Tab-separated table of C-alpha atoms in Angstrom:
chain	number	residue	atom	x	y	z
A	1	MET	CA	-0.293	0.000	-0.116
A	2	LYS	CA	0.728	3.354	-0.222
A	3	LEU	CA	1.289	4.833	3.333
A	4	LEU	CA	0.780	8.557	4.873
A	5	ILE	CA	2.057	8.538	8.691
A	6	LEU	CA	1.198	11.870	10.069
A	7	GLY	CA	4.609	11.872	12.335
A	8	GLY	CA	6.868	8.715	12.473
A	9	THR	CA	9.929	10.539	13.804
A	10	ALA	CA	9.307	10.207	17.486
A	11	TRP	CA	9.165	6.832	19.291
A	12	LEU	CA	5.511	4.827	18.571
A	13	GLY	CA	5.629	6.593	14.898
A	14	TYR	CA	8.916	5.372	13.980
A	15	HIS	CA	8.315	1.971	15.279
A	16	THR	CA	5.422	1.904	13.140
A	17	ALA	CA	7.146	3.646	9.830
A	18	GLN	CA	10.034	0.785	10.386
A	19	ALA	CA	7.501	-1.930	10.590
A	20	ALA	CA	5.420	-0.878	7.645
A	21	ALA	CA	8.502	-0.284	5.576
A	22	ALA	CA	9.858	-3.970	6.202
A	23	GLY	CA	6.531	-4.715	5.088
A	24	GLY	CA	7.534	-3.596	2.139
A	25	HIS	CA	5.260	-0.659	1.619
A	26	LEU	CA	5.501	2.551	0.250
A	27	VAL	CA	5.854	5.125	3.322
A	28	THR	CA	5.691	8.829	3.709
A	29	CYS	CA	6.261	10.627	6.874
A	30	ALA	CA	5.027	13.878	7.530
A	31	ALA	CA	6.517	15.629	10.929
A	32	ARG	CA	8.142	19.046	11.456
A	33	GLY	CA	11.363	16.710	12.237
A	34	THR	CA	12.610	18.032	15.841
A	35	SER	CA	11.742	14.874	17.456
A	36	GLY	CA	14.421	12.973	15.387
A	37	THR	CA	15.190	11.949	11.571
A	38	PRO	CA	12.339	8.322	10.043
A	39	PRO	CA	13.942	5.069	9.405
A	40	SER	CA	16.755	4.899	6.327
A	41	GLY	CA	15.607	4.578	3.325
A	42	ILE	CA	11.552	6.556	3.882
A	43	ARG	CA	10.328	9.751	2.202
A	44	PHE	CA	10.329	12.322	5.067
A	45	HIS	CA	8.203	15.256	3.828
A	46	GLN	CA	8.948	17.468	6.254
A	47	THR	CA	5.827	20.261	7.848
A	48	ASP	CA	4.245	21.848	10.207
A	49	ARG	CA	0.935	20.471	11.044
A	50	ASP	CA	0.200	23.854	13.103
A	51	ALA	CA	0.125	25.592	9.808
A	52	ASP	CA	-3.286	25.689	7.745
A	53	ASP	CA	-1.482	24.660	4.852
A	54	GLY	CA	0.731	22.311	6.098
A	55	LEU	CA	-0.464	19.266	4.589
A	56	ALA	CA	-1.045	21.012	1.421
A	57	GLY	CA	1.677	19.652	-0.574
A	58	LEU	CA	0.418	15.785	0.363
A	59	ALA	CA	-3.270	16.471	-0.464
A	60	THR	CA	-2.310	16.075	-4.453
A	61	GLU	CA	-1.428	12.176	-4.438
A	62	HIS	CA	-3.796	9.263	-3.413
A	63	TRP	CA	-3.513	7.495	-0.383
A	64	ASP	CA	-4.405	4.011	0.444
A	65	ALA	CA	-3.936	4.347	4.334
A	66	VAL	CA	-3.264	7.327	6.745
A	67	ILE	CA	-2.147	6.600	9.956
A	68	ASP	CA	-2.018	9.505	12.843
A	69	VAL	CA	-0.674	9.458	16.021
A	70	SER	CA	-1.465	13.556	16.858
A	71	ARG	CA	-3.004	14.642	20.241
A	72	GLN	CA	-3.952	18.438	19.000
A	73	PRO	CA	-7.386	18.156	17.730
A	74	GLY	CA	-6.790	21.099	15.217
A	75	GLN	CA	-4.320	19.081	13.258
A	76	VAL	CA	-6.500	16.199	12.809
A	77	ARG	CA	-9.267	18.251	11.580
A	78	ARG	CA	-7.383	20.110	8.981
A	79	ALA	CA	-5.946	16.464	8.093
A	80	VAL	CA	-9.293	15.341	7.779
A	81	ARG	CA	-10.249	18.115	5.980
A	82	ASP	CA	-7.016	17.988	3.495
A	83	LEU	CA	-7.215	14.084	2.836
A	84	SER	CA	-10.965	12.716	3.260
A	85	ALA	CA	-10.569	13.086	-0.841
A	86	VAL	CA	-7.450	11.785	-1.435
A	87	SER	CA	-7.264	9.026	1.139
A	88	ASP	CA	-9.497	5.625	1.184
A	89	PHE	CA	-8.607	4.668	5.294
A	90	TYR	CA	-7.439	6.699	8.306
A	91	LEU	CA	-6.302	5.268	11.146
A	92	PHE	CA	-6.261	7.577	13.986
A	93	VAL	CA	-4.109	6.483	17.037
A	94	SER	CA	-6.097	7.392	20.440
A	95	THR	CA	-5.780	6.208	24.250
A	96	GLY	CA	-7.409	4.703	26.811
A	97	ASN	CA	-7.389	8.363	28.515
A	98	VAL	CA	-10.249	9.538	26.988
A	99	TYR	CA	-12.891	6.796	28.795
A	100	ALA	CA	-14.730	8.857	31.634
A	101	GLY	CA	-14.272	6.178	34.060
A	102	GLN	CA	-11.086	4.300	35.212
A	103	SER	CA	-12.391	2.199	38.143
A	104	GLY	CA	-14.284	-0.819	36.019
A	105	HIS	CA	-12.160	-3.974	35.291
A	106	GLY	CA	-12.772	-5.105	32.131
A	107	GLN	CA	-14.437	-2.328	30.535
A	108	ASP	CA	-14.909	-2.610	26.420
A	109	GLU	CA	-14.988	-0.026	23.855
A	110	ASP	CA	-18.941	0.754	24.476
A	111	ALA	CA	-18.213	2.694	27.566
A	112	SER	CA	-18.679	6.303	28.345
A	113	LEU	CA	-16.313	8.932	27.153
A	114	LEU	CA	-14.737	12.791	28.827
A	115	ALA	CA	-16.330	15.815	26.949
A	116	PRO	CA	-14.653	16.003	23.714
A	117	LEU	CA	-12.162	19.612	23.945
A	118	ALA	CA	-13.309	22.475	22.189
A	119	SER	CA	-10.411	24.108	21.730
A	120	ASP	CA	-8.107	23.025	18.576
A	121	ILE	CA	-4.668	22.872	20.755
A	122	MET	CA	-4.239	21.181	23.885
A	123	GLU	CA	-2.691	23.872	26.362
A	124	THR	CA	-1.359	20.559	29.238
A	125	MET	CA	-1.427	17.019	29.691
A	126	GLU	CA	-4.978	17.690	31.660
A	127	SER	CA	-6.851	17.793	28.459
A	128	TYR	CA	-4.840	14.826	27.189
A	129	GLY	CA	-8.715	12.548	27.444
A	130	PRO	CA	-10.542	15.729	25.991
A	131	ALA	CA	-7.955	16.343	22.763
A	132	LYS	CA	-8.105	12.807	22.242
A	133	VAL	CA	-11.873	12.359	22.018
A	134	ALA	CA	-12.102	15.892	19.956
A	135	CYS	CA	-9.558	14.177	17.707
A	136	GLU	CA	-11.822	10.839	17.468
A	137	GLN	CA	-14.675	12.662	16.273
A	138	ALA	CA	-13.361	14.869	13.751
A	139	VAL	CA	-12.172	11.323	12.227
A	140	THR	CA	-14.883	9.672	12.141
A	141	SER	CA	-16.538	12.716	11.155
A	142	GLY	CA	-14.569	13.217	8.112
A	143	PHE	CA	-13.899	9.544	6.683
A	144	GLY	CA	-17.622	8.189	8.342
A	145	VAL	CA	-16.980	4.351	10.363
A	146	SER	CA	-16.566	2.395	7.414
A	147	ASN	CA	-13.701	4.241	6.357
A	148	ARG	CA	-11.400	4.490	9.370
A	149	ALA	CA	-10.419	2.841	12.434
A	150	ILE	CA	-9.786	4.381	16.174
A	151	VAL	CA	-7.162	2.455	18.294
A	152	ARG	CA	-6.945	3.459	22.335
A	153	SER	CA	-4.024	2.605	23.832
A	154	GLY	CA	-2.877	1.591	27.052
A	155	LEU	CA	0.356	1.958	28.329
A	156	ILE	CA	3.269	1.298	25.870
A	157	GLY	CA	6.648	0.044	26.913
A	158	GLY	CA	9.418	-1.481	25.474
A	159	PRO	CA	13.226	-0.341	23.730
A	160	GLY	CA	12.887	3.197	23.541
A	161	ASP	CA	10.780	4.296	26.586
A	162	THR	CA	12.092	7.505	27.430
A	163	SER	CA	9.109	7.641	30.104
A	164	GLY	CA	11.032	5.288	32.348
A	165	ARG	CA	7.888	3.641	33.367
A	166	SER	CA	8.840	0.340	31.720
A	167	GLY	CA	12.277	0.238	31.856
A	168	TYR	CA	12.961	1.197	35.717
A	169	TRP	CA	12.206	-2.354	36.921
A	170	PRO	CA	14.226	-4.666	35.077
A	171	LEU	CA	16.830	-2.274	35.558
A	172	ARG	CA	16.861	-1.871	39.047
A	173	PHE	CA	16.528	-4.884	39.819
A	174	ALA	CA	19.451	-6.200	37.662
A	175	HIS	CA	21.494	-2.762	39.611
A	176	PRO	CA	20.058	-2.493	43.028
A	177	ALA	CA	20.797	1.252	45.002
A	178	ASP	CA	21.386	-0.618	47.935
A	179	ALA	CA	24.514	-2.324	48.713
A	180	GLY	CA	22.362	-5.326	50.427
A	181	GLY	CA	21.412	-5.611	46.662
A	182	ARG	CA	17.419	-5.040	48.216
A	183	VAL	CA	15.228	-3.422	45.545
A	184	LEU	CA	12.206	-1.238	47.008
A	185	VAL	CA	8.504	-1.691	45.661
A	186	PRO	CA	5.186	-1.120	46.578
A	187	ASP	CA	2.844	-3.717	48.879
A	188	ALA	CA	0.245	-3.842	45.911
A	189	GLY	CA	1.019	-6.766	44.583
A	190	THR	CA	-2.618	-7.611	43.439
A	191	GLN	CA	-2.554	-3.848	40.978
A	192	PRO	CA	-2.915	-4.628	37.471
A	193	THR	CA	-0.933	-3.296	35.065
A	194	GLN	CA	-1.358	-3.875	31.203
A	195	LEU	CA	2.029	-3.318	28.656
A	196	ILE	CA	1.867	-3.531	25.352
A	197	ASP	CA	5.487	-3.642	23.721
A	198	VAL	CA	6.049	-0.580	21.293
A	199	ARG	CA	6.661	-3.521	18.907
A	200	ASP	CA	3.464	-5.454	18.490
A	201	LEU	CA	1.373	-2.161	18.865
A	202	ALA	CA	2.663	-0.804	15.842
A	203	GLN	CA	3.069	-4.219	13.568
A	204	TRP	CA	-0.719	-4.568	14.022
A	205	LEU	CA	-1.264	-0.862	12.838
A	206	VAL	CA	0.353	-1.297	9.817
A	207	GLU	CA	-1.668	-4.395	9.649
A	208	LEU	CA	-5.114	-2.633	10.474
A	209	ALA	CA	-4.233	0.239	7.835
A	210	ARG	CA	-3.670	-2.546	4.684
A	211	GLU	CA	-6.710	-4.315	5.666
A	212	GLN	CA	-8.936	-1.442	5.832
A	213	LYS	CA	-10.344	-3.055	9.055
A	214	PRO	CA	-12.712	-0.311	10.245
A	215	GLY	CA	-13.716	-0.229	13.891
A	216	VAL	CA	-12.850	1.027	17.785
A	217	PHE	CA	-10.237	-1.160	19.807
A	218	ASN	CA	-8.471	-0.942	23.205
A	219	ALA	CA	-5.006	-1.814	22.440
A	220	GLY	CA	-3.262	-2.924	25.726
A	221	GLY	CA	-1.188	-5.737	26.680
A	222	GLU	CA	-1.637	-8.590	29.216
A	223	GLN	CA	-3.572	-7.819	31.986
A	224	MET	CA	-1.210	-8.947	34.701
A	225	PRO	CA	-1.184	-8.065	38.471
A	226	LEU	CA	1.702	-5.557	39.874
A	227	GLY	CA	3.087	-8.483	41.732
A	228	ARG	CA	3.937	-10.870	38.754
A	229	HIS	CA	5.241	-8.367	37.180
A	230	LEU	CA	8.003	-7.553	39.395
A	231	GLU	CA	8.914	-11.056	39.772
A	232	THR	CA	9.242	-10.805	35.539
A	233	ALA	CA	11.666	-8.106	35.869
A	234	ALA	CA	13.276	-9.710	38.885
A	235	ALA	CA	13.599	-12.834	36.851
A	236	VAL	CA	14.427	-11.212	33.872
A	237	ALA	CA	17.612	-8.986	35.432
A	238	GLN	CA	18.952	-12.071	37.252
A	239	GLU	CA	19.029	-13.779	33.909
A	240	ALA	CA	20.926	-10.901	32.279
A	241	ALA	CA	23.396	-10.940	35.658
A	242	ALA	CA	24.250	-14.462	34.393
A	243	GLY	CA	24.802	-16.092	37.900
A	244	ASN	CA	25.382	-12.795	40.160
A	245	GLU	CA	22.984	-12.957	43.502
A	246	ALA	CA	19.261	-11.545	42.725
A	247	ALA	CA	18.017	-8.921	43.624
A	248	ALA	CA	15.760	-9.067	46.988
A	249	SER	CA	12.197	-6.974	46.955
A	250	VAL	CA	11.302	-5.141	50.219
A	251	PRO	CA	7.616	-4.367	50.165
A	252	ALA	CA	6.383	-0.725	51.320
A	253	GLN	CA	2.644	0.245	52.206
A	254	GLU	CA	1.569	2.069	50.218
A	255	ALA	CA	0.224	4.560	53.073
A	256	TRP	CA	3.983	4.780	54.455
A	257	LEU	CA	5.422	4.998	50.883
A	258	LEU	CA	2.676	8.159	50.187
A	259	GLY	CA	3.845	9.861	53.611
A	260	GLN	CA	6.862	9.351	52.665
A	261	GLY	CA	6.524	11.859	49.517
A	262	VAL	CA	7.006	8.674	46.930
A	263	HIS	CA	4.536	9.472	43.696
A	264	GLU	CA	2.716	7.045	41.696
A	265	TRP	CA	2.708	5.832	37.999
A	266	SER	CA	5.322	7.861	36.658
A	267	GLY	CA	7.504	11.190	36.765
A	268	PRO	CA	10.290	12.233	39.377
A	269	ARG	CA	10.150	10.443	42.508
A	270	SER	CA	8.377	7.689	41.581
A	271	LEU	CA	7.411	3.912	41.966
A	272	PRO	CA	6.297	3.196	38.250
A	273	LEU	CA	3.080	1.204	37.446
A	274	TRP	CA	1.934	1.587	40.847
A	275	LEU	CA	-1.349	3.518	41.402
A	276	ALA	CA	-2.637	3.664	45.087
A	277	ASP	CA	-6.386	4.898	44.280
A	278	PRO	CA	-8.398	1.889	43.436
A	279	GLN	CA	-10.571	4.861	41.328
A	280	TRP	CA	-7.439	4.838	38.645
A	281	HIS	CA	-6.921	0.767	38.376
A	282	GLY	CA	-9.086	0.468	35.934
A	283	MET	CA	-6.953	1.923	33.070
A	284	ASN	CA	-4.870	-1.090	33.031
A	285	ALA	CA	-7.579	-3.761	33.113
A	286	ARG	CA	-9.488	-2.975	29.795
A	287	SER	CA	-10.774	-5.349	27.587
A	288	ASN	CA	-8.422	-5.576	24.536
A	289	LEU	CA	-10.756	-8.747	22.854
A	290	ARG	CA	-11.924	-6.704	19.841
A	291	ALA	CA	-8.165	-5.748	19.060
A	292	ALA	CA	-7.410	-9.408	19.400
A	293	GLN	CA	-9.971	-10.734	17.383
A	294	ALA	CA	-9.015	-8.192	15.131
A	295	GLY	CA	-5.080	-9.664	15.260
A	296	LEU	CA	-3.144	-7.678	17.674
A	297	SER	CA	-0.798	-10.698	19.036
A	298	LEU	CA	0.963	-10.032	21.926
A	299	ARG	CA	5.058	-11.116	22.655
A	300	PRO	CA	5.307	-12.068	26.939
A	301	LEU	CA	6.123	-9.579	28.860
A	302	ALA	CA	9.415	-11.190	29.902
A	303	GLU	CA	10.602	-10.837	26.089
A	304	THR	CA	9.713	-6.594	25.845
A	305	LEU	CA	11.341	-6.250	29.414
A	306	ALA	CA	14.824	-8.147	28.960
A	307	ASP	CA	14.514	-5.452	25.302
A	308	THR	CA	14.380	-2.760	27.630
A	309	LEU	CA	17.001	-3.491	30.051
A	310	ALA	CA	19.397	-3.663	27.076
A	311	TRP	CA	18.004	-0.485	25.841
A	312	GLU	CA	18.642	0.753	29.279
A	313	GLU	CA	21.754	-0.396	29.998
A	314	ALA	CA	23.063	0.730	26.580
A	315	ALA	CA	22.164	4.238	26.952
A	316	GLY	CA	23.652	4.415	29.889
A	317	VAL	CA	22.724	2.925	33.878
A	318	ASP	CA	23.068	5.739	35.693
A	319	ARG	CA	21.214	8.428	33.679
A	320	PRO	CA	18.833	10.534	34.308
A	321	ARG	CA	15.552	9.091	33.648
A	322	GLY	CA	11.724	10.217	33.056
A	323	ALA	CA	10.545	7.646	36.020
A	324	GLY	CA	11.516	6.178	39.703
A	325	LEU	CA	13.353	6.691	42.599
A	326	THR	CA	17.424	8.240	42.037
A	327	ARG	CA	19.598	5.593	44.375
A	328	GLU	CA	19.819	8.150	46.523
A	329	GLU	CA	16.341	8.814	46.929
A	330	GLU	CA	15.997	4.911	47.186
A	331	GLN	CA	18.566	3.857	49.814
A	332	GLU	CA	17.614	6.974	51.829
A	333	LEU	CA	14.122	5.526	52.013
A	334	LEU	CA	15.284	1.769	52.502
A	335	GLY	CA	17.368	3.488	55.861
A	336	ARG	CA	13.772	4.716	56.871
A	337	LEU	CA	12.272	1.686	56.736
A	338	ASP	CA	14.684	0.079	58.259
A	339	GLU	CA	14.690	2.034	60.943
A	340	ALA	CA	10.687	2.301	61.356
A	341	ALA	CA	11.057	-1.810	61.589
A	342	ALA	CA	13.989	-1.939	64.306
A	343	LEU	CA	11.856	0.972	66.804
A	344	ALA	CA	8.424	-1.089	65.876
A	345	ASP	CA	10.519	-4.138	67.495
A	346	THR	CA	11.809	-2.654	69.795
A	347	LYS	CA	8.618	-1.790	71.229
A	348	GLY	CA	7.311	-5.103	70.595
A	349	LYS	CA	10.392	-6.658	73.012
A	350	THR	CA	9.623	-4.132	75.167
A	351	LYS	CA	5.835	-4.787	76.130
A	352	GLN	CA	6.757	-8.892	75.743
A	353	GLY	CA	8.812	-8.463	78.442
A	354	LYS	CA	6.615	-5.574	80.145
A	355	THR	CA	5.979	-7.188	83.739
A	356	LYS	CA	1.423	-7.515	84.038
A	357	GLY	CA	-0.090	-5.075	86.899
A	358	PRO	CA	-3.450	-6.443	88.238
A	359	LEU	CA	-5.310	-4.334	86.266
A	360	GLU	CA	-3.427	-5.133	83.623
A	361	ARG	CA	-3.946	-8.834	83.816
A	362	SER	CA	-6.604	-10.260	81.703
A	363	PRO	CA	-9.635	-11.795	83.897
A	364	TYR	CA	-10.113	-14.804	82.018
A	365	ALA	CA	-6.220	-15.442	82.374
A	366	GLU	CA	-6.602	-18.074	85.166
A	367	ASN	CA	-9.283	-19.611	84.262
A	368	GLY	CA	-7.541	-20.785	80.988
């Protein structure tokens, strides 16, 4: 097919362009190029989509399919306006953040959505979900339900994940901050996680576009408790360590972590993937049945984490990252946890060794 990718220089777009070229398709990437360059050998159309005529040079060609990863409603509205007459199919990559509720487990694509953003410009990430809703509506309005696909992606991970969310845990288990090989983890083992490999998502986007398969799809990974995700990360790290002593998880209660200023999910001073508020657990437990029926294939989580660990190590073990605790932060927190445990142990021993006075004795002690 003759495929136009609106993007193609950043992470998901780059992998999508790479997968399409590997499949023998004729690929053009249209972007500013500030995030990087597309894969070698792919036609690159440098343009600014914020300009009203930014896609005018591409509206004179016919496209079998268009793949768009934008989050800006104005960019998508202009693309639909300019390309609807010359394109057979439009695939828009959206997000699970479009849903109005994030608490229910197993919700599918028919769940209620947020109200769309009225503006053409998403100013902050607080408007990310509403902006994507507006983009979805623009695509459906311009191409109709039979000539478009909406792919609502969940958390994406894998090699190249600069957010640090998918790389933090295998890297930390492979290189513990603690001299004793301990790794601080949240005591939230049953919380759901759902990570999709960027390469699996990219390959499937190309196939959906090639087949021009319409629909709305949740593109999420396998649902897995956080505890099993962490066990997988530890096993991957141990295998990569070639026989070195395995790191040991040290669970900390969620309330204690929050009290110590540890953040959830991502960002500085965080424990990635952890969500203390159950009202958000559903974002990692959405049904991906429709996507699976439409051909989405998922590799094992261990493969994703192993490849991400290799990429993280190549990028530099001690470089700053977008998520997680620094080595110094984790060492300090483990020290505080040790102090709290020692204090509790001392109080327990004091209480056990104390001689009870008359008023402290149980009235049932002498009677068994």
